[in-house]
Coordinates of C-alpha atoms in Angstrom, one line a residue:
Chain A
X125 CA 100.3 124.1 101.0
X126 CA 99.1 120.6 100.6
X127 CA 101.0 118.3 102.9
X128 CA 101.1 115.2 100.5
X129 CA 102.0 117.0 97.5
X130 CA 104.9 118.6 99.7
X131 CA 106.2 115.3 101.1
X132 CA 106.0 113.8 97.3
X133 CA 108.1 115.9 95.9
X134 CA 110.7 115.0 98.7
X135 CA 110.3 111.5 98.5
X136 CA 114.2 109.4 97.7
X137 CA 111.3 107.4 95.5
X138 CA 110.7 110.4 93.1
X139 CA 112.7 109.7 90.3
X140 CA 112.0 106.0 89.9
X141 CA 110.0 105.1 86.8
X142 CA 106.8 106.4 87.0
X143 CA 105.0 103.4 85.3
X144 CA 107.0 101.1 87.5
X145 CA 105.5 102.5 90.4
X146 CA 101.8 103.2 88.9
X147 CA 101.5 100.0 88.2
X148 CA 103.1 98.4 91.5
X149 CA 100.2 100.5 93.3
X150 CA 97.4 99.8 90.9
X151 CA 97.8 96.0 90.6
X152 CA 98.3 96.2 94.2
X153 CA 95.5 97.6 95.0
X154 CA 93.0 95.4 92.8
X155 CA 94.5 91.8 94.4
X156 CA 94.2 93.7 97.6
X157 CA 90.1 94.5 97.5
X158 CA 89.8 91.2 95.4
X159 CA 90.7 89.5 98.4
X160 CA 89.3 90.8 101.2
X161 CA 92.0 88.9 103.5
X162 CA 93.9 89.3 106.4
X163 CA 97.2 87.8 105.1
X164 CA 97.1 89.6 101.6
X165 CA 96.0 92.9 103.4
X166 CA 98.7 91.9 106.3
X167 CA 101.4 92.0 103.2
X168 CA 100.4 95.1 101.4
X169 CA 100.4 97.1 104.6
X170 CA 103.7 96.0 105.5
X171 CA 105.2 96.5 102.0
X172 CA 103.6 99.4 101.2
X173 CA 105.0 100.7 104.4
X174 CA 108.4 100.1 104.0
X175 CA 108.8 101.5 101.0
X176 CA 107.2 104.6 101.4
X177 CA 108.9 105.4 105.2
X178 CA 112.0 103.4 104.7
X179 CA 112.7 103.8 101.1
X180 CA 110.6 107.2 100.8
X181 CA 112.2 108.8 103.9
X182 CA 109.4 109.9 105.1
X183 CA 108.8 110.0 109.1
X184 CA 107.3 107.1 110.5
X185 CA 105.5 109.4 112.8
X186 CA 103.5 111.1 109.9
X187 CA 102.8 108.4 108.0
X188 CA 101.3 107.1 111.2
X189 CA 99.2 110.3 111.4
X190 CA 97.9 110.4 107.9
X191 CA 97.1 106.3 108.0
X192 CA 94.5 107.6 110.7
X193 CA 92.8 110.2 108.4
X194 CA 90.2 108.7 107.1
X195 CA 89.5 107.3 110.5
X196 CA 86.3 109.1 111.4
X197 CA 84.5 107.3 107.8
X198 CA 85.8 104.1 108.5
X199 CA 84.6 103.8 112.6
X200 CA 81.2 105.2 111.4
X201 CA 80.7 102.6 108.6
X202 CA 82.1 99.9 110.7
X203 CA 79.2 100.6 113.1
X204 CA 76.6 100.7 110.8
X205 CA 78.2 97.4 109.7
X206 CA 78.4 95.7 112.7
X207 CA 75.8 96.6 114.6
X208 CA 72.0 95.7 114.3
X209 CA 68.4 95.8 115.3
X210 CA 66.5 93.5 115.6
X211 CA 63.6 91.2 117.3
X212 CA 65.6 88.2 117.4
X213 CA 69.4 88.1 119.3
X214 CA 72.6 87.1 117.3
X215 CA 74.9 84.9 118.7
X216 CA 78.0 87.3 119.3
X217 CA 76.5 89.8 121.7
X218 CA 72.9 91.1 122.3
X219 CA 71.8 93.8 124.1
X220 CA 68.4 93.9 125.2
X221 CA 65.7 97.3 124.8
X222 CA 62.5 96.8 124.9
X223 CA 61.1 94.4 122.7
X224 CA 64.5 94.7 120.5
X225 CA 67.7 93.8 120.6
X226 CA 71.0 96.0 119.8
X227 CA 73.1 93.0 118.3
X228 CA 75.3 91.1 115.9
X229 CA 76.9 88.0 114.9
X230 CA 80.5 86.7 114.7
X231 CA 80.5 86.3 110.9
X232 CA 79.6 89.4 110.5
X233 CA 82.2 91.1 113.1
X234 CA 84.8 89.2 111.3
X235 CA 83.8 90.0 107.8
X236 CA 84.2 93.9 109.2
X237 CA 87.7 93.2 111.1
X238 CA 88.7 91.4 107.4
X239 CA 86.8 94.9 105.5
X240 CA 88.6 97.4 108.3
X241 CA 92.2 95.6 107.4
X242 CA 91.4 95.9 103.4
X243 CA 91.0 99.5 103.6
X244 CA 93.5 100.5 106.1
X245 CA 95.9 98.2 103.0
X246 CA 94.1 99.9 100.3
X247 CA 95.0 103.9 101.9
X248 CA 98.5 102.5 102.1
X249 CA 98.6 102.1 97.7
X250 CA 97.0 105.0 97.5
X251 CA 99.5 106.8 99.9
X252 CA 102.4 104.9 97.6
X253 CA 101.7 106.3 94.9
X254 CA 100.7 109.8 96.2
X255 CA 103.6 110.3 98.3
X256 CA 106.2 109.1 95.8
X257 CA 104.7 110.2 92.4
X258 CA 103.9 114.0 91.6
X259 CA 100.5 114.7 89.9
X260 CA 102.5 115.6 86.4
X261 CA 104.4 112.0 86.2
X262 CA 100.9 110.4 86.8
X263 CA 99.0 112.7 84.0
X264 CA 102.2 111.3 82.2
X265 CA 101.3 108.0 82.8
X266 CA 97.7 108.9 82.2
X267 CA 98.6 109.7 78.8
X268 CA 100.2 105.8 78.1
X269 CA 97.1 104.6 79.3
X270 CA 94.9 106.1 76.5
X271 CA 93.5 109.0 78.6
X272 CA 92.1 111.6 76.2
X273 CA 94.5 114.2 75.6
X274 CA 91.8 117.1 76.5
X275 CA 91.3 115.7 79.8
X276 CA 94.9 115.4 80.6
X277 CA 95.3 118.8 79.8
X278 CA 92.4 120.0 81.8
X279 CA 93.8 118.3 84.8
X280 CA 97.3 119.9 84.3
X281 CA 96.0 123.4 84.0
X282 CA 93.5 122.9 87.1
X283 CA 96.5 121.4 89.1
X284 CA 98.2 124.8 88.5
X285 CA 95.6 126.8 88.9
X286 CA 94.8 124.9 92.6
X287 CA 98.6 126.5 94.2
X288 CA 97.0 129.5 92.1
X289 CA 94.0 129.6 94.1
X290 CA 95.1 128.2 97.3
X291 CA 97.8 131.0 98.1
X292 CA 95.1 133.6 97.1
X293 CA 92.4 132.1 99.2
X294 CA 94.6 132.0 102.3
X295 CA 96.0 135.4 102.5
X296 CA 92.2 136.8 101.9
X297 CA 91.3 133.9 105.1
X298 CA 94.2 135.9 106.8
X299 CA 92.9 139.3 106.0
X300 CA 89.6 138.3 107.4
X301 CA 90.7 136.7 110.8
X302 CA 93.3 139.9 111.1
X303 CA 89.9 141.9 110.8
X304 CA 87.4 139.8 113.1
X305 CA 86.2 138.0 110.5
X306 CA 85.3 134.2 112.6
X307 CA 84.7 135.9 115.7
X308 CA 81.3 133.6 115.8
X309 CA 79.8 131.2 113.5
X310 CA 77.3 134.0 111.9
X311 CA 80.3 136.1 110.4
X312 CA 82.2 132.8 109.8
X313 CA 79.3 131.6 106.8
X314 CA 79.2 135.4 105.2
X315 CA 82.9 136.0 105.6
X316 CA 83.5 132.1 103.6
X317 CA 81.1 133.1 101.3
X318 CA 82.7 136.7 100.8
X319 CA 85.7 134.8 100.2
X320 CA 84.6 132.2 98.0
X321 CA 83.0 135.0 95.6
X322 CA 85.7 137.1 95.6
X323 CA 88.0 134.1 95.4
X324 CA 86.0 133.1 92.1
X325 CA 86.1 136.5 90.7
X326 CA 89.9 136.6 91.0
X327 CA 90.2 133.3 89.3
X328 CA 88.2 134.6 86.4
X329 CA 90.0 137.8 86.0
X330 CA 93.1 135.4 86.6
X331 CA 92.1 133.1 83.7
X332 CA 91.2 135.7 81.0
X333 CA 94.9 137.5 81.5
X334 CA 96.5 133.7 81.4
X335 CA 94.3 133.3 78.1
X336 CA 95.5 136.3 76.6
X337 CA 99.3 135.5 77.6
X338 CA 99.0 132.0 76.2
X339 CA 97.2 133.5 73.0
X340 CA 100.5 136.0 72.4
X341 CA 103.0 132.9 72.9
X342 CA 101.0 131.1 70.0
X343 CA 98.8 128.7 72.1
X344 CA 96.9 126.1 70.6
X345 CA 95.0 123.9 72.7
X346 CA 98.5 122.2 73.7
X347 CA 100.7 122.7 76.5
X348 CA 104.1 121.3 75.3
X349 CA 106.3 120.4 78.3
X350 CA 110.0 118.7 78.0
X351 CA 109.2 115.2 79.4
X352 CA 111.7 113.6 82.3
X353 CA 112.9 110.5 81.4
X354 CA 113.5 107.8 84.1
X355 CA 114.3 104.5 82.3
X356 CA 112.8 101.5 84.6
X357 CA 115.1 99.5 85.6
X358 CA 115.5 95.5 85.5
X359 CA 115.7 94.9 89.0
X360 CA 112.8 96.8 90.4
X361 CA 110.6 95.5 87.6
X362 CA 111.6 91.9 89.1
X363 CA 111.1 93.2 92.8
X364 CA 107.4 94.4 91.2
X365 CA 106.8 90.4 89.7
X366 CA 108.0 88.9 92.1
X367 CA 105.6 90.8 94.5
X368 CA 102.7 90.4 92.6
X369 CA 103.5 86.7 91.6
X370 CA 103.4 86.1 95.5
X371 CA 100.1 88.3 95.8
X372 CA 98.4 86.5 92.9
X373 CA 99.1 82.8 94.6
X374 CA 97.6 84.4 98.0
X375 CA 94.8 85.3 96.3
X376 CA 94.2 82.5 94.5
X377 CA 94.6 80.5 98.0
X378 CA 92.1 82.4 99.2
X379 CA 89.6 82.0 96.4
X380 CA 90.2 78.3 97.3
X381 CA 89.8 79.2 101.5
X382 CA 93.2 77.9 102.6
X383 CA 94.2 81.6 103.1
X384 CA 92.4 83.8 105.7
Chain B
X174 CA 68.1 122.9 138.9
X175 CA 65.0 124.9 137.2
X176 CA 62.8 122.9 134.5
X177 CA 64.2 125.0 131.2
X178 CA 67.8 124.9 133.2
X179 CA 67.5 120.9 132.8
X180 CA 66.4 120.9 129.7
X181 CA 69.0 122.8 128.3
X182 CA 71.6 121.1 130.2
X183 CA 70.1 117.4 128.6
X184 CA 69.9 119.5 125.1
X185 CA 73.9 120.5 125.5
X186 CA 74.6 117.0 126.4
X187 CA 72.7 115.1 123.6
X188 CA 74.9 117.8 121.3
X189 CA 78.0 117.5 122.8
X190 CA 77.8 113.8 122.5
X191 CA 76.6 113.5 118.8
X192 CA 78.9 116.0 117.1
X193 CA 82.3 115.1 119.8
X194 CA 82.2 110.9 118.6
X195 CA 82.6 112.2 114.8
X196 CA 86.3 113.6 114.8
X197 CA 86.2 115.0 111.0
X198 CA 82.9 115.4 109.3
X199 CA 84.3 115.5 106.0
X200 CA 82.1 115.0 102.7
X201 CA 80.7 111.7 102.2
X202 CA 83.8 109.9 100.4
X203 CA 83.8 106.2 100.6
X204 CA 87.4 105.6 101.0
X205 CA 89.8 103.4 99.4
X206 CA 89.0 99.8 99.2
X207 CA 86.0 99.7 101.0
X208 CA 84.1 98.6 98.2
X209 CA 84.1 95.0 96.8
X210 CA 85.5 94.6 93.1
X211 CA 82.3 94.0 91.6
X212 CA 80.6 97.3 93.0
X213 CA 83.2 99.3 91.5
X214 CA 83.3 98.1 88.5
X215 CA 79.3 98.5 88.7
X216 CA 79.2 102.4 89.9
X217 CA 82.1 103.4 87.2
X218 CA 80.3 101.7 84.7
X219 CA 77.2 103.7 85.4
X220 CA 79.6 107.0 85.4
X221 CA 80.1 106.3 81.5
X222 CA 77.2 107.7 79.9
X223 CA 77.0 111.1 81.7
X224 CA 80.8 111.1 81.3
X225 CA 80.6 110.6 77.8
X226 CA 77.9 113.6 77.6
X227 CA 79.5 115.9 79.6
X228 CA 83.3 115.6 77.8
X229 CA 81.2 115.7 74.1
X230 CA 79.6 118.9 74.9
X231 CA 83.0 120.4 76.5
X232 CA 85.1 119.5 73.7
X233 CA 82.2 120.9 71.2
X234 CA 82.3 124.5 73.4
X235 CA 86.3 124.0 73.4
X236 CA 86.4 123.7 70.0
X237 CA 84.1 126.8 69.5
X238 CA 86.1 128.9 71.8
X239 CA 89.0 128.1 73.1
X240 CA 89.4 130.4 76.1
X241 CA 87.0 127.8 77.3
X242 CA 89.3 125.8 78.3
X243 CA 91.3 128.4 80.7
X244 CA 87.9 129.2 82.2
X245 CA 86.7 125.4 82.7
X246 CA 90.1 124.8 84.4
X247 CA 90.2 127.8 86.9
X248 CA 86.6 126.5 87.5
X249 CA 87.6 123.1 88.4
X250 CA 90.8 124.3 90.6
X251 CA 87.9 126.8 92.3
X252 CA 85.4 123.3 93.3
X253 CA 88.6 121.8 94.2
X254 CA 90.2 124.9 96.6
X255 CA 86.7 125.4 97.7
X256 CA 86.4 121.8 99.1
X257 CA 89.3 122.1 100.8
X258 CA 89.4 124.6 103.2
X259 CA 87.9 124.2 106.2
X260 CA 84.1 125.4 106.7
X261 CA 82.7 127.5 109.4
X262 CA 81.1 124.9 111.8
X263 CA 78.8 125.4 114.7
X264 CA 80.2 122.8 116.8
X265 CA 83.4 123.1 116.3
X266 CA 84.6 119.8 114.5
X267 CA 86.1 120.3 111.4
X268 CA 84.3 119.8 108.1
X269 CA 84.6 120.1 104.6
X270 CA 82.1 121.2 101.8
X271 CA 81.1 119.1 98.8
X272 CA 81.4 122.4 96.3
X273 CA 78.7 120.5 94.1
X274 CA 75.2 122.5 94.8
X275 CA 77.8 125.5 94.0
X276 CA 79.1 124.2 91.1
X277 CA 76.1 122.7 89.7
X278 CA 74.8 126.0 90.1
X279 CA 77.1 127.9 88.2
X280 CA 78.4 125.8 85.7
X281 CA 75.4 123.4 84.6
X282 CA 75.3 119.5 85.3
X283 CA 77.2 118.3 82.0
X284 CA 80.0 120.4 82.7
X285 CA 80.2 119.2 86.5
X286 CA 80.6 115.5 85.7
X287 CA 83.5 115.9 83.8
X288 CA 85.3 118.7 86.1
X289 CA 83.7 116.3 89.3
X290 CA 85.9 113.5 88.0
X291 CA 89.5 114.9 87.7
X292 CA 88.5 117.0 91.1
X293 CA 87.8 113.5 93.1
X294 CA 91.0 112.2 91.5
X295 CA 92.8 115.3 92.9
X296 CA 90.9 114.9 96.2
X297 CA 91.8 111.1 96.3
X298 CA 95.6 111.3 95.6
X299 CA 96.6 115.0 97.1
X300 CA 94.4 114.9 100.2
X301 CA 93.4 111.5 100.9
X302 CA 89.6 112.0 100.2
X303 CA 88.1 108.8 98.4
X304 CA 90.4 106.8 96.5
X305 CA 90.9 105.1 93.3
X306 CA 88.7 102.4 93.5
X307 CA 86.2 104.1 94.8
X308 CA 86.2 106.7 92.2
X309 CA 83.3 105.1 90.3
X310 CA 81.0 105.0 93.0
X311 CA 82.0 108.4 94.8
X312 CA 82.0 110.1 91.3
X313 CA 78.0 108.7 90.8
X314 CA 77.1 110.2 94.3
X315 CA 79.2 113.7 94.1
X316 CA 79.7 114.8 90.9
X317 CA 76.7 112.9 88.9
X318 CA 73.2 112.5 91.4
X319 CA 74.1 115.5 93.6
X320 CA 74.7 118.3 90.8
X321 CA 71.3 117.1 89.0
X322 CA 69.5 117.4 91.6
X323 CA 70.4 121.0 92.7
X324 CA 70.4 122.2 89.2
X325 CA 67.1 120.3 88.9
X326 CA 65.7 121.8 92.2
X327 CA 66.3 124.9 91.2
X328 CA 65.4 125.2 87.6
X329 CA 62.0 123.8 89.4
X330 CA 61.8 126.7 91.8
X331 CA 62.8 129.4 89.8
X332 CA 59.6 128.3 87.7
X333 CA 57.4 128.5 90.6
X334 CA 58.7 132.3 91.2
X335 CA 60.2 131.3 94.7
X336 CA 62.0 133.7 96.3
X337 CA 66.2 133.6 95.1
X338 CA 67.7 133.0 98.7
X339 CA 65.4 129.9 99.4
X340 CA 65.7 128.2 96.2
X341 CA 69.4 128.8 95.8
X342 CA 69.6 127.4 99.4
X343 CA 67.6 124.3 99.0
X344 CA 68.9 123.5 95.5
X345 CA 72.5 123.3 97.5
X346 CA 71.7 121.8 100.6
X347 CA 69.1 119.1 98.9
X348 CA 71.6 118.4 96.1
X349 CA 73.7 117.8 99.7
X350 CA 71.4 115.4 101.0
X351 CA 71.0 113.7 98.2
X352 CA 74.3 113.0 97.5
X353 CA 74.5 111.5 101.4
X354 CA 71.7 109.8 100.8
X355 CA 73.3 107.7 97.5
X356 CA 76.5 107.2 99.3
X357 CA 74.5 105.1 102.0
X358 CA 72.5 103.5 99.3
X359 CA 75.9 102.3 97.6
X360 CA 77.3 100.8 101.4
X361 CA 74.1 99.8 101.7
X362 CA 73.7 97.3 98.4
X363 CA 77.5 96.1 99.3
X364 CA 77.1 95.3 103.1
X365 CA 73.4 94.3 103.6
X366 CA 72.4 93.7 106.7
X367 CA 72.1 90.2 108.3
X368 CA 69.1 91.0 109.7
X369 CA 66.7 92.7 107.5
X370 CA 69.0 92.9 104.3
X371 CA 69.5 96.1 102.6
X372 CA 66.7 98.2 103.9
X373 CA 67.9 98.0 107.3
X374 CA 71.5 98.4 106.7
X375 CA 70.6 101.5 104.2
X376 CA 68.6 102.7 107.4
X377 CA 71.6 102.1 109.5
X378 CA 73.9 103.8 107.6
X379 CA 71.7 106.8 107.0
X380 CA 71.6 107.1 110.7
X381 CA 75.3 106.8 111.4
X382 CA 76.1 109.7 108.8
X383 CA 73.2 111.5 109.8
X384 CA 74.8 113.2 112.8
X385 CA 77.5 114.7 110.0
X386 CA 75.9 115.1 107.2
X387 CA 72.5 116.9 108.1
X388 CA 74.2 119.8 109.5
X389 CA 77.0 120.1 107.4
X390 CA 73.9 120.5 104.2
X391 CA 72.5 123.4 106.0
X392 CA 75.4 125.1 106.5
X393 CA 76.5 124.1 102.7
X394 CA 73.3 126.1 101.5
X395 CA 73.8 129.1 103.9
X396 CA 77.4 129.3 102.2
X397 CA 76.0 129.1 98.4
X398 CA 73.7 131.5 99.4
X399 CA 76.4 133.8 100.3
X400 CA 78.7 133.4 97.5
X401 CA 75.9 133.3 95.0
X402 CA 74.5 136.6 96.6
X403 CA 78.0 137.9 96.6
X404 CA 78.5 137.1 92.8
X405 CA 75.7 138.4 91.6
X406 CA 76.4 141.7 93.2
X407 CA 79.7 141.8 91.8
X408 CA 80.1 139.7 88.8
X409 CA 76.9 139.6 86.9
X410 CA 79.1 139.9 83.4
X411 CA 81.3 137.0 85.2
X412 CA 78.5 134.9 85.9
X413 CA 76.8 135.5 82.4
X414 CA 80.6 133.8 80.7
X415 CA 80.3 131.1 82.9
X416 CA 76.3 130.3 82.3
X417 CA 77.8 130.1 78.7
X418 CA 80.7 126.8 79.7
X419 CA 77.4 124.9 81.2
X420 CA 75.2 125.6 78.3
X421 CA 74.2 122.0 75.9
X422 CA 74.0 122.7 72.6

């Protein structure tokens, strides 16, 4: 089971407009790495966070635990970032070796603290509209946006075919660990790639009888599927401008350099 | 202590200390908003064209035959399932596997880009993998440069008559590297170093991932190897349909 997709379909925010909240975490998103500041990213972070635990419902203490997942990439970069090498010594620390020095400078450890805060804002969007959207209202919104139709219906079949696949791999991942299948690390690789052939072979054989089941029920290269309707509503669309309206004027302050 | 028994010890430590700093070697996603505007706009931009070519020659197959598009799908749910489950590792951390040696392999390059798109989308909004604005950039390095170069690699090898297990092997786990390799090349071009510019930073950053990354392509190509060995004992008509989504025409 995929933890997101599980919360999402929990979420008190699920049957809000799905435009209203596509766009709220799209536009979001593009002031947010536009500006590169600690007050815009500061404000995103917060809202974004309240409305996805508080109006959401979901715990505090998970949304805590899945801000810190893409922890290892971001400390790894930051490093490579912050730190350099070099003959000469920059003026926020230096650390002698040799002939060289392991070093760098304050502009550069601020641009990285503004760069670590823009992220961490920009996870918190993407977490909006993941934990509060299923994948089907944003193919739906897809679809306004001009996406071509084949493509949408690509991804709706493969997002079926993932809870497909997923349920098989993990009872054959079962049947191998029941069997001494990971005792060490040289039957871990062969029994993965047993699994991931036979786990491809199923999904064939899987997709030929699906093929000839559509086929019999007259299938054309469409999937027809009663839409939901959620009308938007005038007073979130105002929260939504009123939110960006503030964001814009940040932004715009800080193009100018009287916001941080 | 006895000279090999230090030296073994030092060896453990060196180990211990590389692999235990990274908590989750995960594939090489750059994740949400860590790229400026302009780079985004940049690395999507240079997406289009072999986006364009792979959804022309899908929709032409699709057209042709339309169990196609069942097949492509259960393909693209496979690269996703596939990069999702945890990997054996040697050391114990947990990591992921890119999928796109394997899927170059078996479905052709064309095909990949478009399927490598909507799987990074899934990967972005179901599992935190990536992100939106990064999709350009991470869909250039996974889906687009990495599944060439495999599929090139091997097309090359099979030519020079080298022996199936190698060349499977390398085409993955150098269709691996490369695709690390392009990721630090895009950080690198955004965050140049102050001193040095972006040589040195791309240097740096290659370093920093190195630790992850270098392992987790070896054990990427010992996997392909297995499933590709496994398939072709098994499913040689199988294989034969699928050779037929990634052909141009």
């Amino acid at each position: 089971m995929i933890a997101i997709d599980k919360f999402c379909y929990t979420s008190r925010l699920r049957y809000v407009n799905a435009s209203e909240k596509f766009a709220l975490a799209v536009i979001t998103l593009l002031i947010c790495i536009a500006g590169q500041s600690f007050v815009i990213s500061a404000a995103v972070l917060a809202v974004m966070g309240v409305l996805t635990v508080r109006k959401g419902g979901l715990p505090f203490s998970r949304y805590r635990k899945m801000l810190m997942w893409p922890l290892g990439f971001l400390i790894l970069s930051t490093l490579a970032i912050m730190i350099n090498v070099s003959r000469v010594p920059l003026d926020l620390f230096a650390v002698p070796l040799g002939g060289w020095y392991i070093t760098g400078s304050a502009a550069g450890a601020l641009r990285t603290a503004r760069l670590i805060v823009t992220a961490l804002a920009g996870v918190s969007c993407l977490y909006f509209l993941s934990l509060s959207t299923p994948m089907t209202d944003i193919l739906t919104v897809l679809g306004y946006c001009r996406c071509p139709r084949l493509i949408i219906e690509l991804m709706l079949l493969i997002y079926r075919f993932i809870f497909v696949l997923l349920d098989i791999a993990s009872a054959m991942t079962t049947a191998q660990n029941a069997r001494l299948g990971n005792k060490d690390f040289r039957t871990a690789c062969h029994s993965f790639g047993q699994m991931a052939s036979a786990l491809l072979l199923r999904a064939l054989k899987k997709s030929n009888a699906l093929y000839d089941a559509m086929e019999a029920r007259c299938y054309d290269g469409t999937i027809r599927v009663l839409k939901e309707d959620y009308p938007p509503k005038a007073r979130e669309i105002a929260a939504i401008a009123v939110f960006e309206f503030i964001l814009l004027i940040l932004l715009a302050g800080r193009l100018t350099g009287w916001v941080m | 202590m006895k000279k090999t028994e230090k030296r073994t010890v030092a060896l453990a430590a060196v180990f211990a200390l590389t692999f235990g700093i990274a908590p989750a070697a995960n594939a090489m996603h750059i994740m949400e908003g860590y790229l400026p505007v302009q780079y985004c706009v940049i690395w999507g931009i240079l997406c289009v064209p072999f986006l364009a070519a792979g959804f022309f020659s899908i929709r032409r197959t699709i057209n042709e035959h339309r169990k196609t598009m069942i097949l492509l799908a259960m393909s693209g749910a496979f690269i996703f399932v596939i990069s999702s489950l945890k990997i054996p590792s040697a050391t114990g951390s947990c990591s992921h596997m890119t999928g796109t040696g394997l899927g170059a392999l078996l479905f052709g390059p064309s095909a990949v880009s478009i399927l490598g798109i909507i799987v990074l989308v899934f990967q972005a909004v179901l599992l935190a993998h990536g992100g939106l604005t990064t999709l350009g950039a991470n869909t250039f390095s996974m889906a687009i440069a990495g599944p060439f170069v495999s599929y090139g690699v091997f097309r090359l090898l099979k030519k020079c008559r080298v022996n199936r297990r190698v060349s499977i092997f390398l085409a993955a786990a150098l269709g691996d590297l490369f695709t690390y390799c392009v990721t630090s090349f895009q950080l690198a071009i955004c965050y140049p170093s102050e001193a040095g510019g972006v040589g040195a930073s791309l240097i740096k950053f290659l370093g920093v991932f190195a630790p992850t990354q270098i392992p987790l392509a070896v054990i990427e190509g010992l996997i392909t190897v297995a499933v590709m060995i496994g398939l072709e004992s098994y499913a040689s008509p199988e294989l034969k349909e699928l050779r037929f989504i990634g052909e141009e025409k």
